[in-house]
Amino acid sequence: MVILKTTNELQKMRKAGKITAQALELGGAAVKPGITTGELDRIMRQFILSKGAKPSFLGFGGFPKSACISVNDEVIHGIPGKRVLREGDIVSIDIGAYIDGYHGDSAATFAVGTISDEAARLMAATRESLMEAIAVAQPGKRLGDIGAAVQNYVTERGFSVVREYVGHGVGHDMHEEPEVPNYGKAGHGVRLIPGMVIAIEPMINAGTAAIYVKKDKWTVATRDGKPSAHFEHTVAITSDGPVILTKS
Ligand code: MG
Ligand code: MG
C-alpha cells in the first residue's frame, strides 16, 4: 500500500531530507585521493548524530555502517572500511538520515581527482537522468514515465540500467511501496498523486547491465568490471509538481 503524507508529515520529511543532503555534501567534499571510505563514513555519521538524527542505514538489515560507499565497478551497498581512494576512482555515496519519525535518502557519485572521459560521461548521464525523471514526476503521470525517462536518457548515451535494484517509497520506513524502477513504459504503472514521496535512484553501468553480489554479501558490482554510477533524491509529489526533499 502506498502511504500518502500529510502537509505536516512532509514538513518533517523536509527536515530529514535536509540533514541527509548536508551529510552527503559533506561526504562528497571530503572525497580526495588518500582518504579511506571508512573515514568518509565517520564524517557523515558524526554530522548526522550532531543534528540529533540517526543514520538510516546503520543496522538496517544488519548493514554495519552508516553510509553505503561503492567504488568504480561497485554499484551499490559497498561497506566503508580501509579501502583508500585513488586518483581516477569514482565513488558512489548513499546516505540516509532519520529524525522525528521520517527518513531521507540520497546518493551521488563523486570523482576522485581527475577521472577518465568514460567515467565523467557516465556520472553526468546518471545525474541528468535523475533530473529528467524528477521533472516528469508530476501528479497524473505514472511510474512508467519515471522509469522511461531514466532508461531513454542513459541508453541513448550507450549506458545500461541496473534492473535488479530499484527506487522506492520513503517515509516512516526507509523502504515503502511503491517500487520505482529505472526502466519502464511511459504511460504505464501506478499513477502519481500528491502526498506520495519516492526515492528515485538510477544505478547506471558504463558497460552491460549485469551485476553480481560480492563475497561480503552486500556489495553489488558490475559483471564486466566497468564503472557504475548512482544518483538519488527523495522527491515529494505535490499539486505544485515534484519537490526535492534532499536538497541542502
Ligand atoms: Mg539511498
Ligand atoms: Mg534509496
PDB file of C-alpha atoms and ligand atoms in Angstrom:
ATOM      1  CA  MET A   1       0.000   0.000   0.000  1.00  0.00           C
ATOM      2  CA  VAL A   2       1.293   3.437  -0.916  1.00  0.00           C
ATOM      3  CA  ILE A   3       1.234   5.688   2.168  1.00  0.00           C
ATOM      4  CA  LEU A   4       0.368   9.295   1.361  1.00  0.00           C
ATOM      5  CA  LYS A   5       1.917  12.006   3.537  1.00  0.00           C
ATOM      6  CA  THR A   6       0.118  14.960   5.045  1.00  0.00           C
ATOM      7  CA  THR A   7       1.483  18.504   4.841  1.00  0.00           C
ATOM      8  CA  ASN A   8       2.672  18.139   8.422  1.00  0.00           C
ATOM      9  CA  GLU A   9       4.497  14.907   7.597  1.00  0.00           C
ATOM     10  CA  LEU A  10       6.075  16.490   4.524  1.00  0.00           C
ATOM     11  CA  GLN A  11       7.428  19.236   6.792  1.00  0.00           C
ATOM     12  CA  LYS A  12       9.133  16.562   8.914  1.00  0.00           C
ATOM     13  CA  MET A  13      10.432  14.841   5.801  1.00  0.00           C
ATOM     14  CA  ARG A  14      11.948  18.126   4.643  1.00  0.00           C
ATOM     15  CA  LYS A  15      13.963  18.175   7.845  1.00  0.00           C
ATOM     16  CA  ALA A  16      15.181  14.578   7.411  1.00  0.00           C
ATOM     17  CA  GLY A  17      15.906  15.326   3.771  1.00  0.00           C
ATOM     18  CA  LYS A  18      17.918  18.428   4.547  1.00  0.00           C
ATOM     19  CA  ILE A  19      20.139  16.622   7.062  1.00  0.00           C
ATOM     20  CA  THR A  20      20.613  13.806   4.546  1.00  0.00           C
ATOM     21  CA  ALA A  21      21.587  16.292   1.824  1.00  0.00           C
ATOM     22  CA  GLN A  22      24.006  18.136   4.074  1.00  0.00           C
ATOM     23  CA  ALA A  23      25.644  14.863   5.150  1.00  0.00           C
ATOM     24  CA  LEU A  24      26.066  13.824   1.510  1.00  0.00           C
ATOM     25  CA  GLU A  25      27.511  17.212   0.610  1.00  0.00           C
ATOM     26  CA  LEU A  26      29.979  16.951   3.497  1.00  0.00           C
ATOM     27  CA  GLY A  27      30.984  13.419   2.497  1.00  0.00           C
ATOM     28  CA  GLY A  28      31.402  14.460  -1.123  1.00  0.00           C
ATOM     29  CA  ALA A  29      33.539  17.449  -0.165  1.00  0.00           C
ATOM     30  CA  ALA A  30      35.879  15.129   1.760  1.00  0.00           C
ATOM     31  CA  VAL A  31      36.454  12.853  -1.247  1.00  0.00           C
ATOM     32  CA  LYS A  32      40.105  13.068  -2.308  1.00  0.00           C
ATOM     33  CA  PRO A  33      42.986  10.725  -3.114  1.00  0.00           C
ATOM     34  CA  GLY A  34      44.315   9.082   0.061  1.00  0.00           C
ATOM     35  CA  ILE A  35      41.150   9.157   2.183  1.00  0.00           C
ATOM     36  CA  THR A  36      39.566   5.851   3.210  1.00  0.00           C
ATOM     37  CA  THR A  37      35.915   5.014   2.691  1.00  0.00           C
ATOM     38  CA  GLY A  38      35.742   4.369   6.440  1.00  0.00           C
ATOM     39  CA  GLU A  39      36.777   7.961   7.147  1.00  0.00           C
ATOM     40  CA  LEU A  40      34.050   9.283   4.799  1.00  0.00           C
ATOM     41  CA  ASP A  41      31.533   7.142   6.685  1.00  0.00           C
ATOM     42  CA  ARG A  42      32.738   8.507  10.024  1.00  0.00           C
ATOM     43  CA  ILE A  43      32.462  12.136   8.860  1.00  0.00           C
ATOM     44  CA  MET A  44      28.860  11.672   7.705  1.00  0.00           C
ATOM     45  CA  ARG A  45      27.808   9.637  10.752  1.00  0.00           C
ATOM     46  CA  GLN A  46      29.149  12.287  13.128  1.00  0.00           C
ATOM     47  CA  PHE A  47      27.348  15.033  11.229  1.00  0.00           C
ATOM     48  CA  ILE A  48      24.011  13.174  11.298  1.00  0.00           C
ATOM     49  CA  LEU A  49      24.340  12.463  15.027  1.00  0.00           C
ATOM     50  CA  SER A  50      25.287  16.120  15.675  1.00  0.00           C
ATOM     51  CA  LYS A  51      21.917  17.117  14.170  1.00  0.00           C
ATOM     52  CA  GLY A  52      20.037  14.841  16.570  1.00  0.00           C
ATOM     53  CA  ALA A  53      19.246  12.402  13.759  1.00  0.00           C
ATOM     54  CA  LYS A  54      20.167   8.764  13.245  1.00  0.00           C
ATOM     55  CA  PRO A  55      21.909   7.245  10.218  1.00  0.00           C
ATOM     56  CA  SER A  56      19.107   5.344   8.461  1.00  0.00           C
ATOM     57  CA  PHE A  57      21.335   2.563   7.132  1.00  0.00           C
ATOM     58  CA  LEU A  58      23.204   1.724  10.349  1.00  0.00           C
ATOM     59  CA  GLY A  59      21.975  -1.740  11.335  1.00  0.00           C
ATOM     60  CA  PHE A  60      19.362  -1.792   8.527  1.00  0.00           C
ATOM     61  CA  GLY A  61      19.098  -5.478   7.566  1.00  0.00           C
ATOM     62  CA  GLY A  62      22.341  -5.902   9.508  1.00  0.00           C
ATOM     63  CA  PHE A  63      24.320  -3.322   7.493  1.00  0.00           C
ATOM     64  CA  PRO A  64      27.340  -2.455   9.672  1.00  0.00           C
ATOM     65  CA  LYS A  65      27.989   1.188   8.685  1.00  0.00           C
ATOM     66  CA  SER A  66      26.150   4.492   8.235  1.00  0.00           C
ATOM     67  CA  ALA A  67      26.756   5.033   4.517  1.00  0.00           C
ATOM     68  CA  CYS A  68      26.960   2.726   1.522  1.00  0.00           C
ATOM     69  CA  ILE A  69      30.167   3.611  -0.311  1.00  0.00           C
ATOM     70  CA  SER A  70      30.802   1.929  -3.648  1.00  0.00           C
ATOM     71  CA  VAL A  71      33.941   2.460  -5.748  1.00  0.00           C
ATOM     72  CA  ASN A  72      34.364   2.140  -9.550  1.00  0.00           C
ATOM     73  CA  ASP A  73      32.779  -1.182 -10.622  1.00  0.00           C
ATOM     74  CA  GLU A  74      30.807  -1.327  -7.379  1.00  0.00           C
ATOM     75  CA  VAL A  75      27.195  -0.298  -7.989  1.00  0.00           C
ATOM     76  CA  ILE A  76      25.631  -0.007  -4.521  1.00  0.00           C
ATOM     77  CA  HIS A  77      25.810  -1.322  -0.939  1.00  0.00           C
ATOM     78  CA  GLY A  78      29.609  -1.081  -0.609  1.00  0.00           C
ATOM     79  CA  ILE A  79      30.723  -1.336   3.033  1.00  0.00           C
ATOM     80  CA  PRO A  80      33.001   1.527   4.145  1.00  0.00           C
ATOM     81  CA  GLY A  81      36.319   0.420   5.591  1.00  0.00           C
ATOM     82  CA  LYS A  82      40.051   0.509   4.972  1.00  0.00           C
ATOM     83  CA  ARG A  83      39.855   1.000   1.214  1.00  0.00           C
ATOM     84  CA  VAL A  84      41.915   4.019   0.185  1.00  0.00           C
ATOM     85  CA  LEU A  85      40.562   6.177  -2.651  1.00  0.00           C
ATOM     86  CA  ARG A  86      42.965   6.791  -5.502  1.00  0.00           C
ATOM     87  CA  GLU A  87      43.214   9.402  -8.239  1.00  0.00           C
ATOM     88  CA  GLY A  88      40.908   8.374 -11.086  1.00  0.00           C
ATOM     89  CA  ASP A  89      38.399   6.458  -8.939  1.00  0.00           C
ATOM     90  CA  ILE A  90      34.722   7.305  -8.876  1.00  0.00           C
ATOM     91  CA  VAL A  91      32.939   6.827  -5.563  1.00  0.00           C
ATOM     92  CA  SER A  92      29.199   6.489  -5.014  1.00  0.00           C
ATOM     93  CA  ILE A  93      27.977   7.578  -1.597  1.00  0.00           C
ATOM     94  CA  ASP A  94      24.464   6.628  -0.472  1.00  0.00           C
ATOM     95  CA  ILE A  95      23.282   8.040   2.850  1.00  0.00           C
ATOM     96  CA  GLY A  96      20.069   8.433   4.832  1.00  0.00           C
ATOM     97  CA  ALA A  97      19.075  10.273   7.992  1.00  0.00           C
ATOM     98  CA  TYR A  98      16.131   9.549  10.301  1.00  0.00           C
ATOM     99  CA  ILE A  99      14.610  12.216  12.534  1.00  0.00           C
ATOM    100  CA  ASP A 100      11.148  12.899  14.033  1.00  0.00           C
ATOM    101  CA  GLY A 101       9.917   9.582  12.650  1.00  0.00           C
ATOM    102  CA  TYR A 102      10.918  10.060   8.993  1.00  0.00           C
ATOM    103  CA  HIS A 103      13.755   9.169   6.666  1.00  0.00           C
ATOM    104  CA  GLY A 104      15.652  10.995   3.940  1.00  0.00           C
ATOM    105  CA  ASP A 105      17.562   9.018   1.309  1.00  0.00           C
ATOM    106  CA  SER A 106      20.044  10.419  -1.200  1.00  0.00           C
ATOM    107  CA  ALA A 107      23.081   9.357  -3.202  1.00  0.00           C
ATOM    108  CA  ALA A 108      25.645  10.806  -5.570  1.00  0.00           C
ATOM    109  CA  THR A 109      28.783   9.707  -7.368  1.00  0.00           C
ATOM    110  CA  PHE A 110      31.933  11.792  -6.923  1.00  0.00           C
ATOM    111  CA  ALA A 111      35.184  11.951  -8.871  1.00  0.00           C
ATOM    112  CA  VAL A 112      38.465  11.331  -7.057  1.00  0.00           C
ATOM    113  CA  GLY A 113      40.803  13.821  -8.719  1.00  0.00           C
ATOM    114  CA  THR A 114      40.973  13.502 -12.499  1.00  0.00           C
ATOM    115  CA  ILE A 115      38.871  10.680 -13.955  1.00  0.00           C
ATOM    116  CA  SER A 116      38.504   9.058 -17.385  1.00  0.00           C
ATOM    117  CA  ASP A 117      36.238  10.584 -20.027  1.00  0.00           C
ATOM    118  CA  GLU A 118      34.051   7.484 -19.878  1.00  0.00           C
ATOM    119  CA  ALA A 119      33.585   7.783 -16.105  1.00  0.00           C
ATOM    120  CA  ALA A 120      32.860  11.502 -16.413  1.00  0.00           C
ATOM    121  CA  ARG A 121      30.243  10.915 -19.117  1.00  0.00           C
ATOM    122  CA  LEU A 122      28.680   8.102 -17.069  1.00  0.00           C
ATOM    123  CA  MET A 123      28.416  10.310 -13.992  1.00  0.00           C
ATOM    124  CA  ALA A 124      26.936  13.214 -15.952  1.00  0.00           C
ATOM    125  CA  ALA A 125      24.396  10.975 -17.724  1.00  0.00           C
ATOM    126  CA  THR A 126      23.308   9.315 -14.474  1.00  0.00           C
ATOM    127  CA  ARG A 127      22.888  12.661 -12.689  1.00  0.00           C
ATOM    128  CA  GLU A 128      20.992  14.108 -15.649  1.00  0.00           C
ATOM    129  CA  SER A 129      18.746  11.033 -15.975  1.00  0.00           C
ATOM    130  CA  LEU A 130      17.695  11.576 -12.357  1.00  0.00           C
ATOM    131  CA  MET A 131      16.828  15.214 -13.099  1.00  0.00           C
ATOM    132  CA  GLU A 132      14.841  14.139 -16.188  1.00  0.00           C
ATOM    133  CA  ALA A 133      12.949  11.611 -14.072  1.00  0.00           C
ATOM    134  CA  ILE A 134      12.209  14.177 -11.355  1.00  0.00           C
ATOM    135  CA  ALA A 135      10.899  16.593 -13.997  1.00  0.00           C
ATOM    136  CA  VAL A 136       8.251  14.082 -15.100  1.00  0.00           C
ATOM    137  CA  ALA A 137       7.231  13.207 -11.505  1.00  0.00           C
ATOM    138  CA  GLN A 138       4.057  15.304 -11.800  1.00  0.00           C
ATOM    139  CA  PRO A 139       0.635  14.401 -10.413  1.00  0.00           C
ATOM    140  CA  GLY A 140      -1.229  12.362 -13.039  1.00  0.00           C
ATOM    141  CA  LYS A 141       1.933  10.874 -14.516  1.00  0.00           C
ATOM    142  CA  ARG A 142       2.798   7.234 -13.812  1.00  0.00           C
ATOM    143  CA  LEU A 143       5.762   5.297 -12.503  1.00  0.00           C
ATOM    144  CA  GLY A 144       6.439   4.090 -16.030  1.00  0.00           C
ATOM    145  CA  ASP A 145       7.040   7.690 -17.093  1.00  0.00           C
ATOM    146  CA  ILE A 146       9.799   7.966 -14.480  1.00  0.00           C
ATOM    147  CA  GLY A 147      11.402   4.672 -15.498  1.00  0.00           C
ATOM    148  CA  ALA A 148      11.202   5.511 -19.181  1.00  0.00           C
ATOM    149  CA  ALA A 149      12.779   8.937 -18.593  1.00  0.00           C
ATOM    150  CA  VAL A 150      15.836   7.371 -16.957  1.00  0.00           C
ATOM    151  CA  GLN A 151      16.084   4.476 -19.376  1.00  0.00           C
ATOM    152  CA  ASN A 152      15.778   6.586 -22.531  1.00  0.00           C
ATOM    153  CA  TYR A 153      18.270   9.160 -21.345  1.00  0.00           C
ATOM    154  CA  VAL A 154      21.042   6.717 -20.470  1.00  0.00           C
ATOM    155  CA  THR A 155      20.556   4.140 -23.220  1.00  0.00           C
ATOM    156  CA  GLU A 156      20.709   6.906 -25.851  1.00  0.00           C
ATOM    157  CA  ARG A 157      24.199   7.576 -24.492  1.00  0.00           C
ATOM    158  CA  GLY A 158      25.295   3.940 -24.647  1.00  0.00           C
ATOM    159  CA  PHE A 159      24.917   3.124 -20.949  1.00  0.00           C
ATOM    160  CA  SER A 160      22.784   0.458 -19.274  1.00  0.00           C
ATOM    161  CA  VAL A 161      20.235   0.342 -16.462  1.00  0.00           C
ATOM    162  CA  VAL A 162      20.632  -1.982 -13.470  1.00  0.00           C
ATOM    163  CA  ARG A 163      17.284  -3.765 -13.144  1.00  0.00           C
ATOM    164  CA  GLU A 164      17.657  -5.883 -10.002  1.00  0.00           C
ATOM    165  CA  TYR A 165      17.578  -2.850  -7.689  1.00  0.00           C
ATOM    166  CA  VAL A 166      15.055  -0.025  -7.851  1.00  0.00           C
ATOM    167  CA  GLY A 167      13.884   3.154  -6.138  1.00  0.00           C
ATOM    168  CA  HIS A 168      11.113   3.075  -3.558  1.00  0.00           C
ATOM    169  CA  GLY A 169       8.630   4.974  -1.460  1.00  0.00           C
ATOM    170  CA  VAL A 170      10.130   6.749   1.566  1.00  0.00           C
ATOM    171  CA  GLY A 171       8.522   7.830   4.833  1.00  0.00           C
ATOM    172  CA  HIS A 172       8.286   6.412   8.316  1.00  0.00           C
ATOM    173  CA  ASP A 173      10.042   3.402   6.805  1.00  0.00           C
ATOM    174  CA  MET A 174      13.070   3.815   4.596  1.00  0.00           C
ATOM    175  CA  HIS A 175      11.667   1.428   2.019  1.00  0.00           C
ATOM    176  CA  GLU A 176       7.944   1.778   1.401  1.00  0.00           C
ATOM    177  CA  GLU A 177       5.767   0.975  -1.576  1.00  0.00           C
ATOM    178  CA  PRO A 178       5.807   1.544  -4.479  1.00  0.00           C
ATOM    179  CA  GLU A 179       8.919   0.193  -6.167  1.00  0.00           C
ATOM    180  CA  VAL A 180      10.329   2.809  -8.566  1.00  0.00           C
ATOM    181  CA  PRO A 181      12.189   1.052 -11.416  1.00  0.00           C
ATOM    182  CA  ASN A 182      14.688   2.887 -13.601  1.00  0.00           C
ATOM    183  CA  TYR A 183      13.107   1.343 -16.679  1.00  0.00           C
ATOM    184  CA  GLY A 184       9.571   1.073 -17.938  1.00  0.00           C
ATOM    185  CA  LYS A 185       6.933   2.148 -20.396  1.00  0.00           C
ATOM    186  CA  ALA A 186       5.693   5.711 -20.448  1.00  0.00           C
ATOM    187  CA  GLY A 187       2.024   5.914 -19.515  1.00  0.00           C
ATOM    188  CA  HIS A 188       2.071   2.639 -17.578  1.00  0.00           C
ATOM    189  CA  GLY A 189       2.171   1.729 -13.887  1.00  0.00           C
ATOM    190  CA  VAL A 190       0.998   3.325 -10.656  1.00  0.00           C
ATOM    191  CA  ARG A 191      -0.369   6.850 -11.042  1.00  0.00           C
ATOM    192  CA  LEU A 192       1.459   9.593  -9.154  1.00  0.00           C
ATOM    193  CA  ILE A 193      -0.684  11.593  -6.757  1.00  0.00           C
ATOM    194  CA  PRO A 194       0.045  14.444  -4.333  1.00  0.00           C
ATOM    195  CA  GLY A 195       1.317  13.137  -0.982  1.00  0.00           C
ATOM    196  CA  MET A 196       3.452  10.377  -2.451  1.00  0.00           C
ATOM    197  CA  VAL A 197       7.129  10.530  -1.525  1.00  0.00           C
ATOM    198  CA  ILE A 198       9.520   8.437  -3.580  1.00  0.00           C
ATOM    199  CA  ALA A 199      13.254   7.884  -3.821  1.00  0.00           C
ATOM    200  CA  ILE A 200      14.269   7.974  -7.478  1.00  0.00           C
ATOM    201  CA  GLU A 201      17.699   6.409  -7.835  1.00  0.00           C
ATOM    202  CA  PRO A 202      19.172   5.492 -11.208  1.00  0.00           C
ATOM    203  CA  MET A 203      22.005   2.935 -10.955  1.00  0.00           C
ATOM    204  CA  ILE A 204      23.704   3.076 -14.340  1.00  0.00           C
ATOM    205  CA  ASN A 205      26.530   0.966 -15.755  1.00  0.00           C
ATOM    206  CA  ALA A 206      29.072   2.053 -18.352  1.00  0.00           C
ATOM    207  CA  GLY A 207      29.117  -1.466 -19.812  1.00  0.00           C
ATOM    208  CA  THR A 208      26.458  -4.156 -19.640  1.00  0.00           C
ATOM    209  CA  ALA A 209      23.646  -4.211 -17.079  1.00  0.00           C
ATOM    210  CA  ALA A 210      24.775  -7.495 -15.500  1.00  0.00           C
ATOM    211  CA  ILE A 211      25.692  -7.377 -11.820  1.00  0.00           C
ATOM    212  CA  TYR A 212      26.665  -9.770  -9.023  1.00  0.00           C
ATOM    213  CA  VAL A 213      26.919  -9.619  -5.236  1.00  0.00           C
ATOM    214  CA  LYS A 214      30.434  -9.859  -3.798  1.00  0.00           C
ATOM    215  CA  LYS A 215      31.540 -12.333  -1.122  1.00  0.00           C
ATOM    216  CA  ASP A 216      30.806  -9.816   1.668  1.00  0.00           C
ATOM    217  CA  LYS A 217      27.121 -10.471   0.770  1.00  0.00           C
ATOM    218  CA  TRP A 218      26.454  -6.714   0.453  1.00  0.00           C
ATOM    219  CA  THR A 219      28.493  -5.087  -2.287  1.00  0.00           C
ATOM    220  CA  VAL A 220      26.829  -5.160  -5.698  1.00  0.00           C
ATOM    221  CA  ALA A 221      29.313  -4.868  -8.604  1.00  0.00           C
ATOM    222  CA  THR A 222      29.255  -4.977 -12.394  1.00  0.00           C
ATOM    223  CA  ARG A 223      29.957  -8.331 -14.035  1.00  0.00           C
ATOM    224  CA  ASP A 224      32.191  -6.791 -16.684  1.00  0.00           C
ATOM    225  CA  GLY A 225      34.218  -4.728 -14.203  1.00  0.00           C
ATOM    226  CA  LYS A 226      33.267  -1.444 -15.879  1.00  0.00           C
ATOM    227  CA  PRO A 227      32.290   1.554 -13.721  1.00  0.00           C
ATOM    228  CA  SER A 228      28.828   2.264 -12.364  1.00  0.00           C
ATOM    229  CA  ALA A 229      27.236   5.489 -11.086  1.00  0.00           C
ATOM    230  CA  HIS A 230      24.345   6.171  -8.706  1.00  0.00           C
ATOM    231  CA  PHE A 231      22.379   9.352  -8.020  1.00  0.00           C
ATOM    232  CA  GLU A 232      19.318   9.552  -5.774  1.00  0.00           C
ATOM    233  CA  HIS A 233      16.893  12.112  -4.406  1.00  0.00           C
ATOM    234  CA  THR A 234      13.884  11.799  -2.132  1.00  0.00           C
ATOM    235  CA  VAL A 235      11.075  13.535  -4.036  1.00  0.00           C
ATOM    236  CA  ALA A 236       7.602  14.599  -2.876  1.00  0.00           C
ATOM    237  CA  ILE A 237       4.791  14.620  -5.436  1.00  0.00           C
ATOM    238  CA  THR A 238       2.734  17.761  -4.773  1.00  0.00           C
ATOM    239  CA  SER A 239      -0.069  19.598  -6.551  1.00  0.00           C
ATOM    240  CA  ASP A 240       2.590  22.175  -7.468  1.00  0.00           C
ATOM    241  CA  GLY A 241       4.805  19.488  -9.002  1.00  0.00           C
ATOM    242  CA  PRO A 242       7.802  17.498  -7.760  1.00  0.00           C
ATOM    243  CA  VAL A 243       9.712  18.822  -4.744  1.00  0.00           C
ATOM    244  CA  ILE A 244      13.211  17.505  -3.989  1.00  0.00           C
ATOM    245  CA  LEU A 245      13.371  16.942  -0.219  1.00  0.00           C
ATOM    246  CA  THR A 246      17.060  16.022  -0.182  1.00  0.00           C
ATOM    247  CA  LYS A 247      18.336  19.448  -1.208  1.00  0.00           C
ATOM    248  CA  SER A 248      20.861  21.082   1.132  1.00  0.00           C
TER     249      SER A 248
HETATM  250 MG    MG B   1      19.837   5.576  -0.878  1.00  0.00          MG
HETATM  251 MG    MG B   2      17.052   4.515  -1.748  1.00  0.00          MG
END
